[in-house]
Amino acid sequence: MPTLGKTSPSLLLLLLATLFHLSHGDVGTCSHYRPPYLPTACYGNSSSHFPSSNLFAAAGEGIWDNGAACGRQYLVRCISAAVPRTCLPDQIIQVRIVDRAQTSRSRPSSNGATIVLSSTAFGSIADPSARLVNVEFQQV
């Protein structure tokens, strides 16, 4: 029976497992872009690959992978920004890569981002008036 002041080994193990689970993703920067979204580097003028939720993104050069990023899906969460309280707490979204940020028809709110979210996706994790936020992302 655990006593006050002592930590159960199983509780400690659970806590450590939770901490490791939260840090499996990569960290990068994220900006956003607005319509028009077509044509895309991945699918040309076809909108059939866009999720109905409008949670999609353009890949920055760091994840573009010579076009192999097309169709990949990522979990994304905002972790910090230049302005406090920009990130919406506890919001994680899943986005599909449909374009290349460097060549997208609509210009990103900030150049050089790791991932550029649609305006809908960005507004789901951060204040839409922000130009750039820091994110944790993980391919799924």
Short mmCIF file of C-alpha atoms in Angstrom, two decimals:
data_model
loop_
_atom_site.label_atom_id
_atom_site.label_comp_id
_atom_site.label_asym_id
_atom_site.label_seq_id
_atom_site.Cartn_x
_atom_site.Cartn_y
_atom_site.Cartn_z
CA MET A 1 0.00 0.00 0.00
CA PRO A 2 1.59 3.34 -1.07
CA THR A 3 2.01 5.91 1.62
CA LEU A 4 1.94 9.68 1.38
CA GLY A 5 5.34 10.92 0.21
CA LYS A 6 6.22 7.71 -1.67
CA THR A 7 5.59 7.22 -5.36
CA SER A 8 4.42 3.89 -6.60
CA PRO A 9 6.81 2.41 -9.21
CA SER A 10 3.88 1.68 -11.53
CA LEU A 11 2.64 5.28 -11.26
CA LEU A 12 6.12 6.56 -12.07
CA LEU A 13 6.34 4.24 -15.08
CA LEU A 14 2.93 5.43 -16.31
CA LEU A 15 3.99 9.05 -15.97
CA LEU A 16 7.24 8.46 -17.90
CA ALA A 17 5.41 6.56 -20.65
CA THR A 18 2.99 9.47 -21.02
CA LEU A 19 5.83 11.98 -21.28
CA PHE A 20 7.61 9.93 -23.94
CA HIS A 21 4.36 9.52 -25.88
CA LEU A 22 3.91 13.28 -26.06
CA SER A 23 7.31 13.86 -27.61
CA HIS A 24 7.39 11.47 -30.56
CA GLY A 25 6.88 14.19 -33.13
CA ASP A 26 9.22 16.61 -34.84
CA VAL A 27 9.21 20.33 -34.13
CA GLY A 28 9.02 22.95 -36.84
CA THR A 29 7.35 26.15 -37.94
CA CYS A 30 3.91 26.57 -39.42
CA SER A 31 2.29 29.31 -41.45
CA HIS A 32 -0.99 29.37 -43.38
CA TYR A 33 -2.34 30.12 -46.82
CA ARG A 34 -5.73 31.08 -48.26
CA PRO A 35 -7.59 30.24 -51.46
CA PRO A 36 -7.10 29.78 -54.32
CA TYR A 37 -5.61 26.39 -53.55
CA LEU A 38 -5.64 25.02 -57.11
CA PRO A 39 -3.62 23.98 -59.01
CA THR A 40 -1.39 22.01 -56.64
CA ALA A 41 2.03 20.47 -57.16
CA CYS A 42 0.59 17.11 -56.07
CA TYR A 43 -2.71 16.85 -57.94
CA GLY A 44 -2.88 19.64 -60.51
CA ASN A 45 -6.41 21.03 -60.88
CA SER A 46 -8.12 18.08 -59.16
CA SER A 47 -9.77 18.88 -55.84
CA SER A 48 -10.73 15.23 -55.27
CA HIS A 49 -7.75 14.71 -52.91
CA PHE A 50 -8.75 17.56 -50.60
CA PRO A 51 -10.34 16.34 -47.36
CA SER A 52 -13.95 17.51 -46.91
CA SER A 53 -12.94 18.93 -43.52
CA ASN A 54 -10.60 21.40 -45.29
CA LEU A 55 -7.79 20.21 -43.00
CA PHE A 56 -4.97 20.09 -45.54
CA ALA A 57 -1.50 21.52 -45.98
CA ALA A 58 1.36 22.37 -48.29
CA ALA A 59 4.71 20.79 -47.48
CA GLY A 60 7.71 22.98 -46.77
CA GLU A 61 11.04 21.96 -48.28
CA GLY A 62 12.01 20.06 -45.11
CA ILE A 63 9.21 17.52 -45.56
CA TRP A 64 8.53 17.80 -49.32
CA ASP A 65 10.79 14.80 -50.02
CA ASN A 66 10.91 15.34 -53.80
CA GLY A 67 7.13 15.01 -54.03
CA ALA A 68 6.82 11.88 -51.89
CA ALA A 69 5.02 14.00 -49.27
CA CYS A 70 1.90 14.16 -51.46
CA GLY A 71 -0.94 12.38 -49.68
CA ARG A 72 0.95 11.94 -46.40
CA GLN A 73 -0.99 12.77 -43.28
CA TYR A 74 0.34 14.53 -40.21
CA LEU A 75 -0.89 15.20 -36.71
CA VAL A 76 -0.14 18.84 -35.92
CA ARG A 77 -0.38 20.87 -32.72
CA CYS A 78 0.66 24.42 -31.97
CA ILE A 79 3.23 24.60 -29.16
CA SER A 80 4.30 28.27 -29.07
CA ALA A 81 4.35 31.60 -30.87
CA ALA A 82 5.92 35.05 -30.57
CA VAL A 83 2.70 36.36 -29.02
CA PRO A 84 1.50 34.59 -25.84
CA ARG A 85 -1.83 32.73 -26.01
CA THR A 86 -1.70 32.42 -29.81
CA CYS A 87 -1.95 28.61 -29.65
CA LEU A 88 -5.33 27.06 -28.91
CA PRO A 89 -4.70 24.70 -25.98
CA ASP A 90 -5.15 20.94 -26.41
CA GLN A 91 -5.94 21.14 -30.13
CA ILE A 92 -4.44 18.49 -32.40
CA ILE A 93 -5.49 18.21 -36.03
CA GLN A 94 -4.78 15.71 -38.78
CA VAL A 95 -3.93 17.21 -42.16
CA ARG A 96 -3.21 15.76 -45.60
CA ILE A 97 -0.40 17.16 -47.77
CA VAL A 98 -1.85 18.32 -51.10
CA ASP A 99 0.74 20.83 -52.31
CA ARG A 100 4.30 22.14 -52.12
CA ALA A 101 4.60 25.41 -50.18
CA GLN A 102 7.36 26.80 -52.40
CA THR A 103 5.22 26.60 -55.54
CA SER A 104 1.67 26.98 -54.17
CA ARG A 105 -0.55 29.38 -56.09
CA SER A 106 -1.48 31.24 -52.91
CA ARG A 107 1.53 32.57 -51.01
CA PRO A 108 2.11 31.45 -47.38
CA SER A 109 1.72 33.97 -44.55
CA SER A 110 5.44 33.44 -43.81
CA ASN A 111 8.10 31.95 -46.09
CA GLY A 112 10.30 29.03 -45.11
CA ALA A 113 7.81 27.24 -42.82
CA THR A 114 8.05 23.49 -42.32
CA ILE A 115 4.35 23.09 -43.05
CA VAL A 116 1.78 25.53 -44.43
CA LEU A 117 -1.79 24.86 -43.31
CA SER A 118 -5.02 25.80 -45.04
CA SER A 119 -6.70 28.75 -43.34
CA THR A 120 -9.28 26.36 -41.82
CA ALA A 121 -6.60 24.04 -40.42
CA PHE A 122 -4.48 26.88 -39.02
CA GLY A 123 -7.50 28.46 -37.32
CA SER A 124 -8.19 25.11 -35.63
CA ILE A 125 -4.90 25.19 -33.69
CA ALA A 126 -3.96 28.89 -33.45
CA ASP A 127 -5.22 32.46 -33.66
CA PRO A 128 -5.75 32.98 -37.41
CA SER A 129 -4.22 36.48 -37.25
CA ALA A 130 -0.79 34.99 -36.43
CA ARG A 131 1.63 34.69 -39.34
CA LEU A 132 3.84 31.93 -37.93
CA VAL A 133 3.73 29.49 -35.00
CA ASN A 134 5.90 26.67 -33.72
CA VAL A 135 4.34 23.24 -34.03
CA GLU A 136 4.92 19.64 -33.14
CA PHE A 137 4.03 17.31 -36.01
CA GLN A 138 4.07 13.59 -36.61
CA GLN A 139 3.40 11.56 -39.74
CA VAL A 140 0.56 9.06 -39.29
#
